[in-house]
Coordinates of C-alpha atoms in Angstrom, one line a residue:
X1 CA -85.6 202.5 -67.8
X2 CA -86.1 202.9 -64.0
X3 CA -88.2 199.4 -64.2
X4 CA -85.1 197.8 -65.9
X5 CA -82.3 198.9 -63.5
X6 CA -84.7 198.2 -60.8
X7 CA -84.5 194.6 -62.3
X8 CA -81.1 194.6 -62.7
X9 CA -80.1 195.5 -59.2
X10 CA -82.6 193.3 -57.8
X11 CA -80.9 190.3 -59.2
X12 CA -77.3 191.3 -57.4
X13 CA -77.7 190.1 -54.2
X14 CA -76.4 192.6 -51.1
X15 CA -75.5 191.6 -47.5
X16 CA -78.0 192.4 -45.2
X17 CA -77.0 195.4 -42.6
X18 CA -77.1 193.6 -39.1
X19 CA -75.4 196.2 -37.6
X20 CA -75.7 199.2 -35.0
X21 CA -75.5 203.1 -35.7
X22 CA -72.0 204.4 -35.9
X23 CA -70.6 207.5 -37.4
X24 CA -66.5 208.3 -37.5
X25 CA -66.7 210.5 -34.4
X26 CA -67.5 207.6 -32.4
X27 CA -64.3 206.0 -33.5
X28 CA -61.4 206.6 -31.2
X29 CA -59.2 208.7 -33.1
X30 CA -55.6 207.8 -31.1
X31 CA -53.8 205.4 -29.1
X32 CA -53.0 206.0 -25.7
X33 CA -49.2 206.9 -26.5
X34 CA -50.6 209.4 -28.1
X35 CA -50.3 207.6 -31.9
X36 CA -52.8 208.2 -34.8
X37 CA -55.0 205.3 -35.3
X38 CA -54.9 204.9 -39.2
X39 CA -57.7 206.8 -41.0
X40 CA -58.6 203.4 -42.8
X41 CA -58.5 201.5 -39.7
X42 CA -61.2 203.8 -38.4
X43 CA -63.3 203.6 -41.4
X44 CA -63.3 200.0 -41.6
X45 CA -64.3 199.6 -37.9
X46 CA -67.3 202.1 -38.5
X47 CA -68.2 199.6 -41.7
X48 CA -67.8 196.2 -39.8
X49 CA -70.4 198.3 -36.5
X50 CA -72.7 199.4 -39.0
X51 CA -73.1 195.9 -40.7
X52 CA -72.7 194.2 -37.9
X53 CA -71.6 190.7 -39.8
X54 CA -68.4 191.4 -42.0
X55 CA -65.4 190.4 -42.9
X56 CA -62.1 192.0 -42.8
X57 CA -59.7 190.0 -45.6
X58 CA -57.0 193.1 -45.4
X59 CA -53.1 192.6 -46.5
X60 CA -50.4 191.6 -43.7
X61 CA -49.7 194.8 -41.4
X62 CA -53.2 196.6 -42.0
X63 CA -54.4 196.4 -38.8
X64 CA -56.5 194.0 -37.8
X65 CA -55.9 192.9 -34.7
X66 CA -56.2 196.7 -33.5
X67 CA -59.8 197.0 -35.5
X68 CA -61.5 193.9 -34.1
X69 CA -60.7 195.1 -30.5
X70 CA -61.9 198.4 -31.4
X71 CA -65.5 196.8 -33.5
X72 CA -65.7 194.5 -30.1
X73 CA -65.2 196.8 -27.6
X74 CA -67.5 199.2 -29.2
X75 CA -70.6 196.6 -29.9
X76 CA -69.7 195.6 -26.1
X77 CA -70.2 199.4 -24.6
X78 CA -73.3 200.3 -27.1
X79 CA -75.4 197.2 -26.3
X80 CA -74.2 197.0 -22.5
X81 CA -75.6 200.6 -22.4
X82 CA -79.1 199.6 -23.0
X83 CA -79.2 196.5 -20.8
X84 CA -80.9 197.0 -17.8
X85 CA -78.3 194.2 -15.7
X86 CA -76.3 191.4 -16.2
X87 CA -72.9 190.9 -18.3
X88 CA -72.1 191.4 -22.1
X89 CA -69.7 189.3 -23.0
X90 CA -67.9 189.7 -26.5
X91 CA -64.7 187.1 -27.7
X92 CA -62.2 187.1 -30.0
X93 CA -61.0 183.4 -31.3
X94 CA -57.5 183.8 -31.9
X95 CA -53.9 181.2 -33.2
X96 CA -52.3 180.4 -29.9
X97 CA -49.2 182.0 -31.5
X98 CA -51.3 185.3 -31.3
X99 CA -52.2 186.1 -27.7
X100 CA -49.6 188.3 -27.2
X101 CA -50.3 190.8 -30.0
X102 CA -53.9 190.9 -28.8
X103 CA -52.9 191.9 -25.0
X104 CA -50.2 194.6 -26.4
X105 CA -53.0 196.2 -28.8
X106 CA -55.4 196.0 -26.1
X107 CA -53.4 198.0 -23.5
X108 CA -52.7 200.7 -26.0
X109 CA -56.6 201.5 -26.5
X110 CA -58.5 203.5 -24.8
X111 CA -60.9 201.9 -22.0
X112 CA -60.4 198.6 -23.4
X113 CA -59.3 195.5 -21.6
X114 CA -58.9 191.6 -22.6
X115 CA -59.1 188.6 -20.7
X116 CA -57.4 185.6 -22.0
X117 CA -59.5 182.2 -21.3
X118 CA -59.8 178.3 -21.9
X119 CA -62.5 177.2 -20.4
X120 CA -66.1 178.8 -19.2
X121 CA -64.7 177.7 -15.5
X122 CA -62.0 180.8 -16.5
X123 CA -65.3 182.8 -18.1
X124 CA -67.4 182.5 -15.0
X125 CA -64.5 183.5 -13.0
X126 CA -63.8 186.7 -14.2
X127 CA -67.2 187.7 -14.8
X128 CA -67.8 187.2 -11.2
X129 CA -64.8 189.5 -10.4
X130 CA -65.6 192.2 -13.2
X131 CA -69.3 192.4 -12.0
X132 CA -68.0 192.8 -7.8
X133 CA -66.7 195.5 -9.5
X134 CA -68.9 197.3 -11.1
X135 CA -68.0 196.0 -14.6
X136 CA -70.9 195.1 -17.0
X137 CA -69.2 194.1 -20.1
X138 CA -65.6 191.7 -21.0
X139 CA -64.1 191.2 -23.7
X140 CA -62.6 188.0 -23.8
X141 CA -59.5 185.8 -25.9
X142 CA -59.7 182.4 -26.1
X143 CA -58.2 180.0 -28.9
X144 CA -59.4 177.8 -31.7
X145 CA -58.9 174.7 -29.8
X146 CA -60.8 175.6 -26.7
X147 CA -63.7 176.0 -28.8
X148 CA -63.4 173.1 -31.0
X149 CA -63.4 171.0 -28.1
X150 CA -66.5 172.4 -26.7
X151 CA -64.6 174.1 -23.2
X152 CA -66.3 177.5 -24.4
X153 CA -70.2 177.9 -24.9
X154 CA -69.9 180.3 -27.8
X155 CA -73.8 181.2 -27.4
X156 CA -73.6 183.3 -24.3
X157 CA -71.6 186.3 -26.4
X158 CA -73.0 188.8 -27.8
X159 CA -70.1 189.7 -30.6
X160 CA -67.7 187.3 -31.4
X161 CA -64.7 187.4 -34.0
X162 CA -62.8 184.7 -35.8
X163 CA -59.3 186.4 -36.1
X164 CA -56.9 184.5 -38.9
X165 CA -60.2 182.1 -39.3
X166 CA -58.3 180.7 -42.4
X167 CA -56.4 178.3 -40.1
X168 CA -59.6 176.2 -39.5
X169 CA -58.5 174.7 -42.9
X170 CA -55.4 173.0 -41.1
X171 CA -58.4 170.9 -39.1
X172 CA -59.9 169.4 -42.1
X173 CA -63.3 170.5 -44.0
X174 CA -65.3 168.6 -41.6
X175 CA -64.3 170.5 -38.5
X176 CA -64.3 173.9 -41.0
X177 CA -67.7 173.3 -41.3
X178 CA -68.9 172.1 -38.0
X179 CA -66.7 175.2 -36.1
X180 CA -69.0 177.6 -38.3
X181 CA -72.8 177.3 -37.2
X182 CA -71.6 177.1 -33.1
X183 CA -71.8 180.6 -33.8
X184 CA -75.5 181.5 -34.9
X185 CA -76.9 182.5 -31.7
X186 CA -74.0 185.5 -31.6
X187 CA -75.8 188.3 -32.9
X188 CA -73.0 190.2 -34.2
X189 CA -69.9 188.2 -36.0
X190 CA -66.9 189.0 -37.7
X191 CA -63.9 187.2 -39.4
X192 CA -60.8 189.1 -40.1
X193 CA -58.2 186.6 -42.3
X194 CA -55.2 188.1 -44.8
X195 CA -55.7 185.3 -46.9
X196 CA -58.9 184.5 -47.9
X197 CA -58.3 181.4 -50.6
X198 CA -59.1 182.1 -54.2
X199 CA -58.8 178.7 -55.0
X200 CA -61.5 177.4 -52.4
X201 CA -64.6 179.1 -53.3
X202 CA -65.9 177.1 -50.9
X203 CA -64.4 178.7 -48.1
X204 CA -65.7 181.9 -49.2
X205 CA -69.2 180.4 -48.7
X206 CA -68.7 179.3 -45.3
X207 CA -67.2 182.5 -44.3
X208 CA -70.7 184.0 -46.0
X209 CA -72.8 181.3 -44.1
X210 CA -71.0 181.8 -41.0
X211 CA -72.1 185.7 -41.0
X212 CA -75.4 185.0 -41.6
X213 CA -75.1 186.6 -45.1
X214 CA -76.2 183.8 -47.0
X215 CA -77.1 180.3 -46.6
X216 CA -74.2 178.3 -48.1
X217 CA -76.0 176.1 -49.7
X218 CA -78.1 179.1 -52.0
X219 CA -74.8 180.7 -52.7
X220 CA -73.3 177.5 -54.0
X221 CA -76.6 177.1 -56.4
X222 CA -76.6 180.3 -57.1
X223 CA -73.1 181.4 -58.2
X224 CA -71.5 177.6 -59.3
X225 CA -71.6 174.8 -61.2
X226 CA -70.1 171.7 -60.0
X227 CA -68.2 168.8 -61.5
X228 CA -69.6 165.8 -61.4
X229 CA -66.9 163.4 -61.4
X230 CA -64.6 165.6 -58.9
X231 CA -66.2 166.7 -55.7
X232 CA -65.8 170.0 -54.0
X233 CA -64.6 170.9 -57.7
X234 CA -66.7 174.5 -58.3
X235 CA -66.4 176.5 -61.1
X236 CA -67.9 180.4 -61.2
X237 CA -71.1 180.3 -63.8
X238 CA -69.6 182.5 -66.7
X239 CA -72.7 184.9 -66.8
X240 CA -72.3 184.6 -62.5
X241 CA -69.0 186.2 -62.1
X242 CA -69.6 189.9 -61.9
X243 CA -72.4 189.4 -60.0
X244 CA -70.4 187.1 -57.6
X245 CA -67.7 189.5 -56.9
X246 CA -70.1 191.9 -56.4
X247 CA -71.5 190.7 -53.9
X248 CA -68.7 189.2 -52.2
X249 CA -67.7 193.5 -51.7
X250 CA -70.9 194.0 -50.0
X251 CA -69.8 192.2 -46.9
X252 CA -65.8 191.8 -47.0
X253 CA -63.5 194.5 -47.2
X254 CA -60.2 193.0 -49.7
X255 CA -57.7 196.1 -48.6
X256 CA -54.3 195.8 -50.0
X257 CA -53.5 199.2 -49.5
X258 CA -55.1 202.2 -47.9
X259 CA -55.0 204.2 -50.8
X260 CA -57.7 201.4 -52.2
X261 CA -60.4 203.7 -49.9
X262 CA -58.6 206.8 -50.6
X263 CA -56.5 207.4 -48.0
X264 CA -53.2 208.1 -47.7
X265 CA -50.3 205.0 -48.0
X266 CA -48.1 206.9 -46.5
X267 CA -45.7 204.9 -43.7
X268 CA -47.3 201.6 -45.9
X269 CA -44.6 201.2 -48.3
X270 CA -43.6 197.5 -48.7
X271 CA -39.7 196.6 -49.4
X272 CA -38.5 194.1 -52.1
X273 CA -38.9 190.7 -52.0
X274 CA -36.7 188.1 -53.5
X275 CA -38.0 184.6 -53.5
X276 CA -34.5 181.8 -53.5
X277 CA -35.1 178.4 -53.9
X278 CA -32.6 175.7 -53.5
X279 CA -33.0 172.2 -55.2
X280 CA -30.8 169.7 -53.6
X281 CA -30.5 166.2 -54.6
X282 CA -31.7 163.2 -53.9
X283 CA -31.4 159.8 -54.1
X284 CA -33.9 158.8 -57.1
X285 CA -32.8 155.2 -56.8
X286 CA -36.0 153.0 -56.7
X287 CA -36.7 151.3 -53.7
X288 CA -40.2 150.9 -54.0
X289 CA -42.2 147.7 -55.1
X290 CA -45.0 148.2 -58.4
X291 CA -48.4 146.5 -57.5
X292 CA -47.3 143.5 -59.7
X293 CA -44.1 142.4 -57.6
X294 CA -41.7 144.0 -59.4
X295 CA -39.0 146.7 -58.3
X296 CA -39.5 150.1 -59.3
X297 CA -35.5 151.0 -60.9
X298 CA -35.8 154.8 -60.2
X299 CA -38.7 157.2 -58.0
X300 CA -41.0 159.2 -59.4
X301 CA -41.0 162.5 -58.4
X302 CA -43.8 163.5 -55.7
X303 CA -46.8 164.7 -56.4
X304 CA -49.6 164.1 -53.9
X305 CA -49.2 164.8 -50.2
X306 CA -47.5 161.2 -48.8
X307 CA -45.6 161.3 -51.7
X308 CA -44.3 164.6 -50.6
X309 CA -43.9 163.8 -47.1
X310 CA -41.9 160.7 -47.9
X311 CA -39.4 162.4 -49.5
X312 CA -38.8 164.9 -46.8
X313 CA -38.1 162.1 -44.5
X314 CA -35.6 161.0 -47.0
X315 CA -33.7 164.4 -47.8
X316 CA -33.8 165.8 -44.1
X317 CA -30.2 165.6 -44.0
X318 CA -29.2 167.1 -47.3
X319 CA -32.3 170.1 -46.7
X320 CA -31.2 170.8 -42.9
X321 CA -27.4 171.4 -44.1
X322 CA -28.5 173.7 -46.8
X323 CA -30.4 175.9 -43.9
X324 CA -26.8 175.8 -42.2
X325 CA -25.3 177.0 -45.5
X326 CA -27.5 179.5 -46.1
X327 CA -27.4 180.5 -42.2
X328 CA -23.4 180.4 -41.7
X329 CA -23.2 183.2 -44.8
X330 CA -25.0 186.0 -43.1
X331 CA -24.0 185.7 -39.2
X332 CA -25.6 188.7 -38.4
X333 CA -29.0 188.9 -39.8
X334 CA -32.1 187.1 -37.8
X335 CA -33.8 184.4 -39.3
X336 CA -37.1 182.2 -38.8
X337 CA -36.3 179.1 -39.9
X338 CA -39.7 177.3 -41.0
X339 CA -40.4 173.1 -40.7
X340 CA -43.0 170.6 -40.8
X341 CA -41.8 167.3 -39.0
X342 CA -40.3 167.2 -35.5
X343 CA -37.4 165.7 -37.2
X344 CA -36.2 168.5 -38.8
X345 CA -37.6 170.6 -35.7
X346 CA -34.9 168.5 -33.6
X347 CA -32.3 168.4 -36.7
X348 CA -32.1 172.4 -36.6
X349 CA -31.8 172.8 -33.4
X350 CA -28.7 170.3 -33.0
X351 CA -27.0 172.9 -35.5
X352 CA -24.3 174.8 -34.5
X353 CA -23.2 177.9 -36.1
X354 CA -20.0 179.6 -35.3
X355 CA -20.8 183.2 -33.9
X356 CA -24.5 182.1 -32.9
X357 CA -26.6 181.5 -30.3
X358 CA -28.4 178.4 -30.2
X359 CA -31.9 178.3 -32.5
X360 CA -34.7 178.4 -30.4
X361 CA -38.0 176.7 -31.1
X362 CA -41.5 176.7 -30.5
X363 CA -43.4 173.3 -30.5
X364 CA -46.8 171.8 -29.5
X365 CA -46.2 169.8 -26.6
X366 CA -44.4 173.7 -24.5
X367 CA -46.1 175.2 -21.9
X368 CA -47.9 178.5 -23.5
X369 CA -46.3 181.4 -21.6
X370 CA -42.6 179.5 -22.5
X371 CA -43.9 179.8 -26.5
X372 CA -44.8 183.0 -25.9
X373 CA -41.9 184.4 -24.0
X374 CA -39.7 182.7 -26.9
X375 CA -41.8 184.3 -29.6
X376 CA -41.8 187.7 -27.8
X377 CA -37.6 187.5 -27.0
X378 CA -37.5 186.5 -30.7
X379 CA -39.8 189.4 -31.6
X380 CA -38.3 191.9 -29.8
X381 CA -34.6 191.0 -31.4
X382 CA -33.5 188.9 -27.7
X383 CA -32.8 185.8 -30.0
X384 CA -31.4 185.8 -33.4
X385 CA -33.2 182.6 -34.8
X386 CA -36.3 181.1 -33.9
X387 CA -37.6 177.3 -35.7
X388 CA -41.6 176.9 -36.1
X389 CA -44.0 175.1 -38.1
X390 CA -46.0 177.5 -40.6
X391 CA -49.0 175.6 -38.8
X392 CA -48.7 177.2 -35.1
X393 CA -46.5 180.2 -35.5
X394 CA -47.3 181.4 -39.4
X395 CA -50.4 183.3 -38.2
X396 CA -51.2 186.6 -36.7
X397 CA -47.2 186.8 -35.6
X398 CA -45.5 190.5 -35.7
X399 CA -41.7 189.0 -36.5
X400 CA -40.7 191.6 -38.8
X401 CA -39.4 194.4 -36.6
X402 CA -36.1 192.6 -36.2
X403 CA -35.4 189.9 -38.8
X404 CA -35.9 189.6 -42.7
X405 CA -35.0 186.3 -43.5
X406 CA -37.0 183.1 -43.3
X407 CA -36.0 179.6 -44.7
X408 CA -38.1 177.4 -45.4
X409 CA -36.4 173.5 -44.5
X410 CA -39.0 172.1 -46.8
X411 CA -41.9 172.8 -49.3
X412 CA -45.6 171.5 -49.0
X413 CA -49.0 171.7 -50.8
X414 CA -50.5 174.3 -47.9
X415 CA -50.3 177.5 -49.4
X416 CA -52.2 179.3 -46.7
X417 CA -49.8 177.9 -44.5
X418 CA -47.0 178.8 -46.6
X419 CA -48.4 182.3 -47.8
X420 CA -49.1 183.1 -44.0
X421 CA -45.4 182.3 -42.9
X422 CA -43.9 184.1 -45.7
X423 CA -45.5 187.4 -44.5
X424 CA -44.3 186.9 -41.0
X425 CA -41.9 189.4 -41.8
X426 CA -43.3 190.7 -45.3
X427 CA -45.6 192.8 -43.9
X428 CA -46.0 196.8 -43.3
X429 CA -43.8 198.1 -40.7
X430 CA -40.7 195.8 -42.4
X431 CA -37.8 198.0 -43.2
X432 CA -35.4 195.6 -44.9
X433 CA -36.1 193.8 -48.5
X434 CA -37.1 190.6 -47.5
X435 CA -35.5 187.3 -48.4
X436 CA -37.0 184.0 -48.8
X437 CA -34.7 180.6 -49.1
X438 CA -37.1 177.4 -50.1
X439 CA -35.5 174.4 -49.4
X440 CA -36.7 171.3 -51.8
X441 CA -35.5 168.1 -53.2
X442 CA -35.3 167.4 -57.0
X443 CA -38.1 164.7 -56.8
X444 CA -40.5 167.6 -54.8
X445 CA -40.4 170.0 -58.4
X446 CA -44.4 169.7 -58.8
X447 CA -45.2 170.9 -55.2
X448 CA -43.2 173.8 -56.3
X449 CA -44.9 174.5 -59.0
X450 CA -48.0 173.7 -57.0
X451 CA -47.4 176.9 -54.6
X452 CA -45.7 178.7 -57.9
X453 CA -49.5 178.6 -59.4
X454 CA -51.3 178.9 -56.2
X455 CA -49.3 182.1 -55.5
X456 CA -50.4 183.6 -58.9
X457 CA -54.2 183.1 -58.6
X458 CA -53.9 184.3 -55.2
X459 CA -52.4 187.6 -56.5
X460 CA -54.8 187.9 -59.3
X461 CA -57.8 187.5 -56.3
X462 CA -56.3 190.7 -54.9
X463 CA -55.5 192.4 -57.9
X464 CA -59.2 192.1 -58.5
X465 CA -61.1 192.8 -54.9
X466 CA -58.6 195.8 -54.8
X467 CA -60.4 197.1 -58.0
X468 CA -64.0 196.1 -56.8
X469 CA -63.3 198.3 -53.4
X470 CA -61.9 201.2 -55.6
X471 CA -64.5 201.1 -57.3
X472 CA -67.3 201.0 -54.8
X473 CA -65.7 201.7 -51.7
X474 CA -67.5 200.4 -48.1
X475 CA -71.0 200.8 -49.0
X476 CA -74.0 198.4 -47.8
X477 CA -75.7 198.6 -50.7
X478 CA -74.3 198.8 -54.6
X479 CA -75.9 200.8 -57.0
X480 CA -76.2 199.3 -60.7

């Protein structure tokens, strides 16, 4: 019998433990304004030291920002304290939209500081600064696209952490995959993301390669079986699954709630959400010309993503005056008002709304600290309504202490971009049921179903991680 569950647990794969020592007591216990730090958050961050490579896929409000600071700044300060001179460096990649949350959760630790940079001319700087002082480890913030573009040599840090790393999607596959292995000469590593896809399996896998946990092409011939006339189509071997999932729980924590470890979910109660969407009409005339000449007499509705972004062009007017309709009949609540195309971004803000300031937005081509001051005013209740795309704003943003409405102008394939914009405001710490007002035309029906299904796996995914965790808890290794 020993033999045979010997065998059996030798066939479930566990991440390896990459990490340092740790025990709770090493965990600071409260803020500096004197606040508890969650008893989960402190658990996790003990987990993530210990293994050193993990992953922290925890629900919207959980804490994650506070927890990689606190796993950084503690990997920094043991490591540092065995180095006989010279710097340890650790970095956080962050969403642009995100630096502020970072700075505020910084300056509430305990002996922890961050240093936002673009460049290693900004790296090289400060390091010269912190060590004329005395100072022999920084923690540093930079964001994705200072990376990508090679202004930041990833390989001089000694911890690094991909915070929302699920927006590396919105750069393609290619640069998803190209982003991951800059990384391998960091010996310790984390991701933290809310929304981990469950209908990319593939992403999982890089997320698995990236820490090191397992090469991504093993776990793809391990755990799928692929379809040969679709590519990047993988299905979960039947007889795999358990085994898959089980694994998966040895090196990511899926935490909806902190009663999922045991604690308490007290102060972590979610309000209601109501989901509204609006069909308006559109124009289903055909205008387009058949491969054979002839004249299409009416549309078909749009499936695939041009298809989809045609008809936005085409409906902008009729979507943008539902947002004013839907604005004008609650004057006094805050809204984020959520686009894709600078058209719309331009349409919304030439709205005008009786009682109402002027709807701010935050775009691309602004200068950082003027996105960041509108973000913050916005935040902090300063402005009533704020215009974004789900793309640059729908990540790592704190917008629910003040407003619980969001519209969404228009409707798209993304769900991560979606899902992530949603719980802007849906989120712990909201006080107010949350409502949701999805603009679409009448020809854009299958991207809503599209979201309507991705939505539902994406639930069942959690439904199901929230079991394994209950079930085995944080433990390295998983008894059979």
């Amino acid at each position: 019998m020993t033999d045979y569950r010997e065998f059996l647990a030798a066939k479930v794969p566990v991440a390896p433990s990459a990490g340092i020592p740790c025990s709770l007591d090493d965990i600071p216990t409260h803020l500096l304004d004197g606040r508890e730090i969650k008893p989960h958050q402190r658990a996790i961050v003990r987990w993530a030291i210990e293994g050193g490579r993990r992953a922290l896929f925890e629900a919207f409000g959980l804490g994650k920002t506070l927890q990689q600071l606190m796993i950084c700044d503690h990997i920094l300060g043991s490591v540092n304290s065995t180095k006989v001179s010279g710097q340890t460096l650790g970095l956080i990649v962050a969403p642009l939209g995100v630096r502020r949350e970072f700075i505020a959760d910084a300056g509430k630790l305990p002996g922890c500081t961050i240093h936002f940079v673009q460049s290693d001319i900004d790296i090289d700087r400060i390091v010269a600064e912190q060590l004329s002082l005395g100072i022999s480890s920084t923690l540093f913030l930079t964001n994705y696209e200072s990376v990508r573009e090679g202004k930041i040599d990833v390989s001089r840090f000694t911890v690094a952490s991909l915070d929302e790393a699920s927006v590396l999607r919105s750069y393609g596959s290619k640069t998803f995959q190209e982003f991951m292995p800059l990384f391998q000469a960091v010996p310790y590593r984390f991701v933290a993301t809310a929304t981990p896809s469950p209908n990319r399996y593939k992403e999982l896998i890089h997320y698995a390669g990236f820490l090191g946990i397992m090469d991504t092409g093993q776990a793809l011939t391990r755990f799928f079986q692929r379809n040969s006339e679709k590519a990047n189509d993988l299905t979960l071997y039947p007889h795999k699954e358990d085994e898959f999932w089980t694994w998966l729980n040895s090196w990511a924590v899926f935490l909806q709630r902190p009663s999922d470890l045991g604690f308490s979910d007290e102060g972590y109660d979610l309000p209601p959400i109501t989901v509204n969407w609006h069909k308006v009409a559109a124009d289903i005339s055909g205008d387009e010309t058949e491969s054979n000449g002839q004249m299409r007499l009416m549309r078909e509705s749009a499936v695939g993503v041009v298809q989809a972004s045609r008809e936005k062009r085409r409906t902008l007017d009729t979507r943008i005056a539902k947002v004013a309709e839907i604005m004008a009949a609650a004057p006094d609540d805050h809204f984020v008002i959520w686009h894709d195309l600078e058209d719309e971004r331009r349409a919304i803000e030439a709205l005008i709304l009786p009682g109402r300031q002027p709807i701010a937005s935050v775009y691309g081509s602004q200068d950082l600290d003027v996105r960041e001051q509108i973000v913050g005013d916005f935040a902090d209740g300063r402005i009533q309504d704020l215009a974004a795309k789900p793309v640059m704003l729908g990540s790592g943003s704190n917008l629910q202490r003040h407003c619980h409405r969001e519209i969404f102008a228009g409707i798209g394939h993304k769900f991560n971009d979606f899902i992530q914009a949603v719980y802007r405001v849906q989120r712990f710490g909201q006080t107010e049921p949350v409502i949701i007002d999805a603009i679409y035309a009448e020809t854009e029906e299958e991207v809503r179903r599209d979201l309507l299904e991705k939505w539902a796996r994406d639930d069942e995914l959690r439904v199901r991680m929230a079991e394994m965790i209950r079930r085995y808890g944080l433990r390295h290794e998983i008894a059979i």
